[in-house]
mmCIF file of C-alpha atoms in Angstrom:
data_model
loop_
_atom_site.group_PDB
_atom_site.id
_atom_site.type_symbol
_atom_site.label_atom_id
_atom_site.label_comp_id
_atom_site.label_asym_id
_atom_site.label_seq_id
_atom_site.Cartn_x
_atom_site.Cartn_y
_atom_site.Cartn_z
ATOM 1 C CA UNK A 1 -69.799 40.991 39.948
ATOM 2 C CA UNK A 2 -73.433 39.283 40.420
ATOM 3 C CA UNK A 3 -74.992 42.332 39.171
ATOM 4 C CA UNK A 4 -72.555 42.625 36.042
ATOM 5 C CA UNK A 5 -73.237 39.005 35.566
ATOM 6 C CA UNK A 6 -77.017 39.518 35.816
ATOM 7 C CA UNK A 7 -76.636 42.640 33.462
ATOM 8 C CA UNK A 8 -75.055 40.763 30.765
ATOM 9 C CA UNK A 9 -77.396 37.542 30.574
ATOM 10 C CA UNK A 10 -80.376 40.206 30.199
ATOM 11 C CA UNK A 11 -79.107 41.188 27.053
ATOM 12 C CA UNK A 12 -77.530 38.052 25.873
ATOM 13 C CA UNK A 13 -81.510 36.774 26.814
ATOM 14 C CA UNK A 14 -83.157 39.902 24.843
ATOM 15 C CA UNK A 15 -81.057 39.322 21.962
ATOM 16 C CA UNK A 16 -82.202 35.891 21.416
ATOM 17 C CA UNK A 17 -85.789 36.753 22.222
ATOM 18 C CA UNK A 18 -85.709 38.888 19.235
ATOM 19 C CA UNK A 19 -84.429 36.396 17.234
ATOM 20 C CA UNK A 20 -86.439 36.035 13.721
ATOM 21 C CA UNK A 21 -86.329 32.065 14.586
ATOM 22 C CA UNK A 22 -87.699 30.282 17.590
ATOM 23 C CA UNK A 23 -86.121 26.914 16.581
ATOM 24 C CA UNK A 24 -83.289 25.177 14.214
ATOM 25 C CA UNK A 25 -83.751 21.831 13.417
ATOM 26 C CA UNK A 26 -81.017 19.530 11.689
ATOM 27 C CA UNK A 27 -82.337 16.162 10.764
ATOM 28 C CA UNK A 28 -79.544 13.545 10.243
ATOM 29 C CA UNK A 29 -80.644 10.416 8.749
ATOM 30 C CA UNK A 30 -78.254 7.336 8.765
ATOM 31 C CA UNK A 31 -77.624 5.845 5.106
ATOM 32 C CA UNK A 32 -74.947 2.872 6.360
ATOM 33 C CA UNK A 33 -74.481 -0.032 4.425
ATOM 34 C CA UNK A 34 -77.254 -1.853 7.293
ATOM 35 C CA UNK A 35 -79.743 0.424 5.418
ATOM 36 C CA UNK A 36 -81.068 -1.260 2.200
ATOM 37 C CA UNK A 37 -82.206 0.479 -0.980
ATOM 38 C CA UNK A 38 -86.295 0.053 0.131
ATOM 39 C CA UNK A 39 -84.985 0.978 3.984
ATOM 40 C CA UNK A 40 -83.445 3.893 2.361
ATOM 41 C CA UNK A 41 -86.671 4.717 0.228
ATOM 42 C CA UNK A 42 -88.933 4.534 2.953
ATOM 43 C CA UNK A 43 -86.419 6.857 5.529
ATOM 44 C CA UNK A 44 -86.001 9.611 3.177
ATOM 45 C CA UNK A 45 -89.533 9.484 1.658
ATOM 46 C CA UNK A 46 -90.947 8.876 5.326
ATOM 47 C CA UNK A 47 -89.375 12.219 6.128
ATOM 48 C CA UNK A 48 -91.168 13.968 3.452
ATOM 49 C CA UNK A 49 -94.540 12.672 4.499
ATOM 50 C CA UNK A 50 -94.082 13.759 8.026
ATOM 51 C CA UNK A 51 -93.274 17.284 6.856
ATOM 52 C CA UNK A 52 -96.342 17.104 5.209
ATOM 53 C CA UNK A 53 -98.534 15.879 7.344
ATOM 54 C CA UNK A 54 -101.560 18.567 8.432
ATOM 55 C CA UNK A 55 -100.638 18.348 11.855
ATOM 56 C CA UNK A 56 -96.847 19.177 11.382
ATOM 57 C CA UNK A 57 -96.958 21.568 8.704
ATOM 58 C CA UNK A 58 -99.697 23.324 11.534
ATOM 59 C CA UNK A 59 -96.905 23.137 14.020
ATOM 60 C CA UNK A 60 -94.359 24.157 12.005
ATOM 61 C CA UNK A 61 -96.140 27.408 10.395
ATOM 62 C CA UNK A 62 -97.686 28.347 14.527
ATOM 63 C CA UNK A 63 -95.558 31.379 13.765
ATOM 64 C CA UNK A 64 -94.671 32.447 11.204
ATOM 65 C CA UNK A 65 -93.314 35.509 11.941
ATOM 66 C CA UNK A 66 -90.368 33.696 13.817
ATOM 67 C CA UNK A 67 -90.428 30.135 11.990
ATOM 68 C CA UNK A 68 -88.675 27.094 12.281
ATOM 69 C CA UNK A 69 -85.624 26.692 10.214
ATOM 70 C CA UNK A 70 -84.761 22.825 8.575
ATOM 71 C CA UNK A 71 -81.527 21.335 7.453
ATOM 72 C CA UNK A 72 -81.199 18.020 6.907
ATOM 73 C CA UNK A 73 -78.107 15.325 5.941
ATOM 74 C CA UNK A 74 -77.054 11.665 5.659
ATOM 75 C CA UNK A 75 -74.478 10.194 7.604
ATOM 76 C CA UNK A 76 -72.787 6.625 7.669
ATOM 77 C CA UNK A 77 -68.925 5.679 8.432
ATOM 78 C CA UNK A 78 -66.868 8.231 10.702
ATOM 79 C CA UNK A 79 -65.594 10.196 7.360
ATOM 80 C CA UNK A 80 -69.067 10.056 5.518
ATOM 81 C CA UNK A 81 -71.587 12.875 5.693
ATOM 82 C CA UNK A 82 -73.343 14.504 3.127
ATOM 83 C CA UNK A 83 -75.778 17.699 3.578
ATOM 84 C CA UNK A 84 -79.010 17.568 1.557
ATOM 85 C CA UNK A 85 -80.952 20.712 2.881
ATOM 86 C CA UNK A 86 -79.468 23.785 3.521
ATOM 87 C CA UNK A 87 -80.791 26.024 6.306
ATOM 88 C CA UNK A 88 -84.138 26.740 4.783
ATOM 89 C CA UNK A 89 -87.518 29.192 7.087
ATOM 90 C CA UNK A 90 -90.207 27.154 7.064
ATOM 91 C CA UNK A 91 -92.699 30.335 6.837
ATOM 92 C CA UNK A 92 -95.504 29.207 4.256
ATOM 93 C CA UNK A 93 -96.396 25.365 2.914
ATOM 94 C CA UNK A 94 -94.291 26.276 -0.074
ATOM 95 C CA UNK A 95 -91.564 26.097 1.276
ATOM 96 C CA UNK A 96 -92.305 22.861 3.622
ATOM 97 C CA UNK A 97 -93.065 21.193 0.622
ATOM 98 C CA UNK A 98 -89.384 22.062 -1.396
ATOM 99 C CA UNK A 99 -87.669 20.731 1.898
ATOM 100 C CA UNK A 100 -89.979 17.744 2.085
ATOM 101 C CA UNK A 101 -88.926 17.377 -1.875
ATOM 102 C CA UNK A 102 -85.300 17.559 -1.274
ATOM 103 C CA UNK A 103 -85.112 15.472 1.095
ATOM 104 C CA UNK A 104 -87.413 12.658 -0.469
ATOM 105 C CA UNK A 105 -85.786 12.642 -4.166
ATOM 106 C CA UNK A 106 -81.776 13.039 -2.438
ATOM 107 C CA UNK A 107 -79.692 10.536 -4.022
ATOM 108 C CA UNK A 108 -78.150 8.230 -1.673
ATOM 109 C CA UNK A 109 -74.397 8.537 -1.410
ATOM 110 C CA UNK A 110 -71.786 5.852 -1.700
ATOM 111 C CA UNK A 111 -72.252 3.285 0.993
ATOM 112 C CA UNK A 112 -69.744 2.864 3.989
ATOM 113 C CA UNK A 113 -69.913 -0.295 5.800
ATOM 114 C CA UNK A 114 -69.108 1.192 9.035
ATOM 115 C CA UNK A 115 -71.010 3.465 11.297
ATOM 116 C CA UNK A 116 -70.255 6.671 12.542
ATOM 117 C CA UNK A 117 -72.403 8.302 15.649
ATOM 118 C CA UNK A 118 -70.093 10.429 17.003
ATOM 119 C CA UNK A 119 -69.392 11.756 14.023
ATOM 120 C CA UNK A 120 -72.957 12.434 12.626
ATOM 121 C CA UNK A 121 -73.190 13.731 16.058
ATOM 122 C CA UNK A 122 -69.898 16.260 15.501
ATOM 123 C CA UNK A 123 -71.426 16.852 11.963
ATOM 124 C CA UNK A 124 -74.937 18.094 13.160
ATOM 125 C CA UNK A 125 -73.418 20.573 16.192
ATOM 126 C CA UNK A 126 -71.401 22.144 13.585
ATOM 127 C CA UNK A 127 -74.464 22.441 10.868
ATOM 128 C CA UNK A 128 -76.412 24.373 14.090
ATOM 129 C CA UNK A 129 -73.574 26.502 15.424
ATOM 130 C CA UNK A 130 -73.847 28.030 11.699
ATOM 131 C CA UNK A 131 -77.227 28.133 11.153
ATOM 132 C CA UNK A 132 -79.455 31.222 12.283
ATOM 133 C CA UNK A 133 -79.852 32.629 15.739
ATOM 134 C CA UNK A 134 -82.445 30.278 17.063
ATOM 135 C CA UNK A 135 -84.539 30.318 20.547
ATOM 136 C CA UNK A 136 -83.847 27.019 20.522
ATOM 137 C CA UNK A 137 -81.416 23.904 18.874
ATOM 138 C CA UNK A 138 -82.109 20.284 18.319
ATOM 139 C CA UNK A 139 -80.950 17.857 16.444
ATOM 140 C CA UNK A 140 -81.823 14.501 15.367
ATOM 141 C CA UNK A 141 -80.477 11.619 14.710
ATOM 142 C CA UNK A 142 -82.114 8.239 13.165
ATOM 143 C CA UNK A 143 -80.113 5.321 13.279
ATOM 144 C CA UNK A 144 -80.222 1.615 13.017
ATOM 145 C CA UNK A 145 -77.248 0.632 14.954
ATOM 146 C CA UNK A 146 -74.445 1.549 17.468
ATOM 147 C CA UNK A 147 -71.403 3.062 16.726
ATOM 148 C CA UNK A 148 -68.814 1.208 15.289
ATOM 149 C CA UNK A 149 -66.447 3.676 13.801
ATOM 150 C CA UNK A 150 -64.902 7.222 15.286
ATOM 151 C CA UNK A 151 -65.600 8.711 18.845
ATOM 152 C CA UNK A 152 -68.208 7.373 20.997
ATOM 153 C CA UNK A 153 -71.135 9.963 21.425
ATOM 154 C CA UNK A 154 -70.900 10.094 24.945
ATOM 155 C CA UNK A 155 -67.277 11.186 24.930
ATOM 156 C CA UNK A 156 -67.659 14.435 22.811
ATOM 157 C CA UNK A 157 -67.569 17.223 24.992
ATOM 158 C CA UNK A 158 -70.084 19.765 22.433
ATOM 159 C CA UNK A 159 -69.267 23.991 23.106
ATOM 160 C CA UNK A 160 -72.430 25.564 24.097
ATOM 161 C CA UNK A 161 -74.606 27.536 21.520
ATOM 162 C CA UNK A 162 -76.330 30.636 21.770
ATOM 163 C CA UNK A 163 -79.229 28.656 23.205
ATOM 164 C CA UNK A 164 -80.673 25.310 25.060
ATOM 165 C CA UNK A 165 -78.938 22.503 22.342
ATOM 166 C CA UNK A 166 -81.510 18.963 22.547
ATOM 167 C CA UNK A 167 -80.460 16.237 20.770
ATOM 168 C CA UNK A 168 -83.021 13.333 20.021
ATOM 169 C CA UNK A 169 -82.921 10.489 18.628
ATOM 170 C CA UNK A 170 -85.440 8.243 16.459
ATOM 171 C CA UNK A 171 -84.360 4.304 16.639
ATOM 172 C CA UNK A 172 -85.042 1.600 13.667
ATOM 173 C CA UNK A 173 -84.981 -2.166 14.407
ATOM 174 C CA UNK A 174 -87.194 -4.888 14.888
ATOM 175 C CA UNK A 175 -88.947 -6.196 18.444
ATOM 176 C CA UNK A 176 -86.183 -9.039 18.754
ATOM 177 C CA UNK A 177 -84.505 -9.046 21.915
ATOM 178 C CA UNK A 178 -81.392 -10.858 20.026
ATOM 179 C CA UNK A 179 -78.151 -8.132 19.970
ATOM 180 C CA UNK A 180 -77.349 -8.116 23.651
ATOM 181 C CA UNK A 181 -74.589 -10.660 23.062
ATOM 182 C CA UNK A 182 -73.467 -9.236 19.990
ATOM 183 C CA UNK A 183 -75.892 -9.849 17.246
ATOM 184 C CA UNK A 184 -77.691 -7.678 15.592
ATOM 185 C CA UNK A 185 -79.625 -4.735 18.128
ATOM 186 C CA UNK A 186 -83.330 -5.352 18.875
ATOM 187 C CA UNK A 187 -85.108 -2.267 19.512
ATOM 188 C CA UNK A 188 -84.595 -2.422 23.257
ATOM 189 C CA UNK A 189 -80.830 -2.517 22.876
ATOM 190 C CA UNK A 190 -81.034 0.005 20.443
ATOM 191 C CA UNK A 191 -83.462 2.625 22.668
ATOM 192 C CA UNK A 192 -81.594 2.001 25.481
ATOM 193 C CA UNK A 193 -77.718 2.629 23.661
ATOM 194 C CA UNK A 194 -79.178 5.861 22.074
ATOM 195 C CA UNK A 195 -80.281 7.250 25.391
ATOM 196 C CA UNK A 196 -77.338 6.479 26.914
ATOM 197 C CA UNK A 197 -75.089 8.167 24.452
ATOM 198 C CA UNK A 198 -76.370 10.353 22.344
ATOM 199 C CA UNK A 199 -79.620 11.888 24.035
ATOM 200 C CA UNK A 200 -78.712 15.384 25.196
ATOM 201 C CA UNK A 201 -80.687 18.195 27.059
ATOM 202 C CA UNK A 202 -83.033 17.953 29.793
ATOM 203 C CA UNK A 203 -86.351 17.182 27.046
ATOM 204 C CA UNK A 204 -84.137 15.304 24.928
ATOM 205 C CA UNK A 205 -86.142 11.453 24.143
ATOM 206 C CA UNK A 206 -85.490 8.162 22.271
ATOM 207 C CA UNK A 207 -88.619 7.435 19.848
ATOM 208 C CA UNK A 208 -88.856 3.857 18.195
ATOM 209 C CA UNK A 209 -89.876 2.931 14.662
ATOM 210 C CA UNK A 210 -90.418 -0.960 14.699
ATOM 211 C CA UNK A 211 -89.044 -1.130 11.705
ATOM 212 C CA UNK A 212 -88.295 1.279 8.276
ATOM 213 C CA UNK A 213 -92.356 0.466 7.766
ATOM 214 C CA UNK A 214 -92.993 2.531 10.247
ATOM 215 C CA UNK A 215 -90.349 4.934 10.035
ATOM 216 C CA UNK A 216 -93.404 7.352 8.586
ATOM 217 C CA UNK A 217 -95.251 7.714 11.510
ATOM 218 C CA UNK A 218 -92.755 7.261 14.396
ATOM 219 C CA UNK A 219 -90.938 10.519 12.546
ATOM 220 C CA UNK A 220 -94.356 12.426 12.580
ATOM 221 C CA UNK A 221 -94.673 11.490 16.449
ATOM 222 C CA UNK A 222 -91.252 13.367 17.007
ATOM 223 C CA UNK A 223 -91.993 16.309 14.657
ATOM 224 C CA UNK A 224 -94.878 17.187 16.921
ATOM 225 C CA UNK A 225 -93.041 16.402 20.125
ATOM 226 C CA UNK A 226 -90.394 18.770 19.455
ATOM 227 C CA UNK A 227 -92.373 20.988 17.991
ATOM 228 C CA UNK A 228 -95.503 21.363 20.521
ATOM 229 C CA UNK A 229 -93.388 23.451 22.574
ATOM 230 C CA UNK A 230 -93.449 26.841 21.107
ATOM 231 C CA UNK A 231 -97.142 28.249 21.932
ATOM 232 C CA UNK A 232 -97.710 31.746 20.885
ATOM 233 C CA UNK A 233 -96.049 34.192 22.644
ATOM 234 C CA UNK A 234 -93.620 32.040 24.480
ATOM 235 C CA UNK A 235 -90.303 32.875 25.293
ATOM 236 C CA UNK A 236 -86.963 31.648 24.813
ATOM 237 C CA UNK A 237 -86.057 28.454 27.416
ATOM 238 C CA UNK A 238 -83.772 29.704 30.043
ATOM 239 C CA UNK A 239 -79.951 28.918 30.335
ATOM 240 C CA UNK A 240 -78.007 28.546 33.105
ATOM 241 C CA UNK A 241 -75.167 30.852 31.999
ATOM 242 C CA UNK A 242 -74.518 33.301 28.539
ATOM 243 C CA UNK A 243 -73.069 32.205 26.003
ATOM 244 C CA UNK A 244 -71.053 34.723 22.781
ATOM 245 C CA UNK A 245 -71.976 32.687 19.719
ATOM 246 C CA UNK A 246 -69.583 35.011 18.156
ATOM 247 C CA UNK A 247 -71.209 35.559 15.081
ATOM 248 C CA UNK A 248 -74.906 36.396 13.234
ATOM 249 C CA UNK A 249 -76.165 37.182 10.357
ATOM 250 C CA UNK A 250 -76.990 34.658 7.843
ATOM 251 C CA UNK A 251 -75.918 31.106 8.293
ATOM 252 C CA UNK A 252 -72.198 30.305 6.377
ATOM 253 C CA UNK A 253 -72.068 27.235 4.298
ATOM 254 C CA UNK A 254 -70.786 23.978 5.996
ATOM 255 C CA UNK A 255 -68.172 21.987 3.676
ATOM 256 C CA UNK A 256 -69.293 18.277 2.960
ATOM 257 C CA UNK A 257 -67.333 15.670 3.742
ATOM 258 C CA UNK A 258 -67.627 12.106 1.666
#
């Protein structure tokens, strides 16, 4: 049985190192009714600058022959998520600048006054397990506040993909320490919430923008950590077990919802 076993996660391993993608990346950026028209500006045009910054579009185009693939959407109340960016390769500065673009000019959607974590959470898993055959999955989430409106994060059980799933998570708030009795969340009450429920995999991290002023830079800080991983000629991070995706090819849209 433990040779079978063995037999099977070699090529379950050597079809993912041959993969034409070493990671997908889904961005989800939170548009709730706490985000203001300039907050909302400055996430979704502090996105595009971080795409284009020298030292991410470098990362991103390491190799091109098995490039990063980006998707991005908004997300707000438990019924409100929108996709903005489709699966797109990220194989030449073209085509980092038309996701940049799409992503800075997206209109934003109507506002919910609730917010939905678990749900932007279910939203993004689904948006990978469609996307291409990756070496790797992560996902990220921005957010300036906990979840007050469907599942909590912590409680979704997530079915494996065909490879190591991180989720991260990029924090906005102020250096207050007022929220921990039910006010609005300082930073520290934020960090900590998002690393209790929503971080996931054994590199997954909680970086901090103090404030949508410096949403810019803190988002080019966690393009390069996620993305420093992949030197050339690295494999695919191990698993534990295999996993049958169940399906390949190109990925299949994902309907919107709200």
């Amino acid at each position: 049985m433990n040779a079978a076993y063995a037999a099977l996660a070699s090529l379950l391993w050597a079809e993912i190192a041959h993969a034409d993608c070493r990671q997908a990346l889904a961005i989800g950026l939170d548009v709730s009714a706490s985000v203001d028209e300039q907050e909302y500006a400055l996430q979704m045009q502090g996105v595009a600058r971080a795409l284009a910054d020298p030292k991410v579009t470098s990362a991103l185009l390491d190799q091109p022959l098995k490039p990063v693939w980006l998707a991005a959407y908004t997300w707000s109340g438990a019924e409100s998520q929108r996709l903005i960016l489709d699966w797109t390769a990220m194989t030449d500065a073209d085509a980092i600048l038309r996701a940049a673009t799409a992503i800075g000019t997206a209109p934003r959607p109507a506002l919910s006054p609730s917010t939905g974590v678990g749900t932007a959470l279910l939203y993004g898993h689904a948006l990978l397990d469609r996307g291409p055959d990756c070496w790797r999955y992560t996902l990220d989430l921005t957010g300036d506040g906990k979840n007050n409106s469907g599942p909590q994060p912590r409680q979704l059980a997530l079915a494996p993909l065909g490879a190591a799933l991180t989720v991260n998570a990029l924090v906005i708030g102020s250096d207050e320490e007022e929220g921990w009795d039910g006010g609005d969340p300082g930073i520290a009450e934020l960090t900590a919430w998002f690393w209790v429920e929503v971080v996931r995999g054994p590199d997954g991290f909680v970086e901090a923008a103090l404030g949508f002023e410096d949403f810019e830079a803190a988002m080019t800080r966690k393009l390069l950590k996620e993305l420093s991983g992949f030197a050339v000629g690295t494999a695919p991070p191990p698993r534990p077990e295999p996993v049958e995706r169940g399906r390949g090819g190109a990925p299949e849209p994902l309907p919107e919802d709200g």
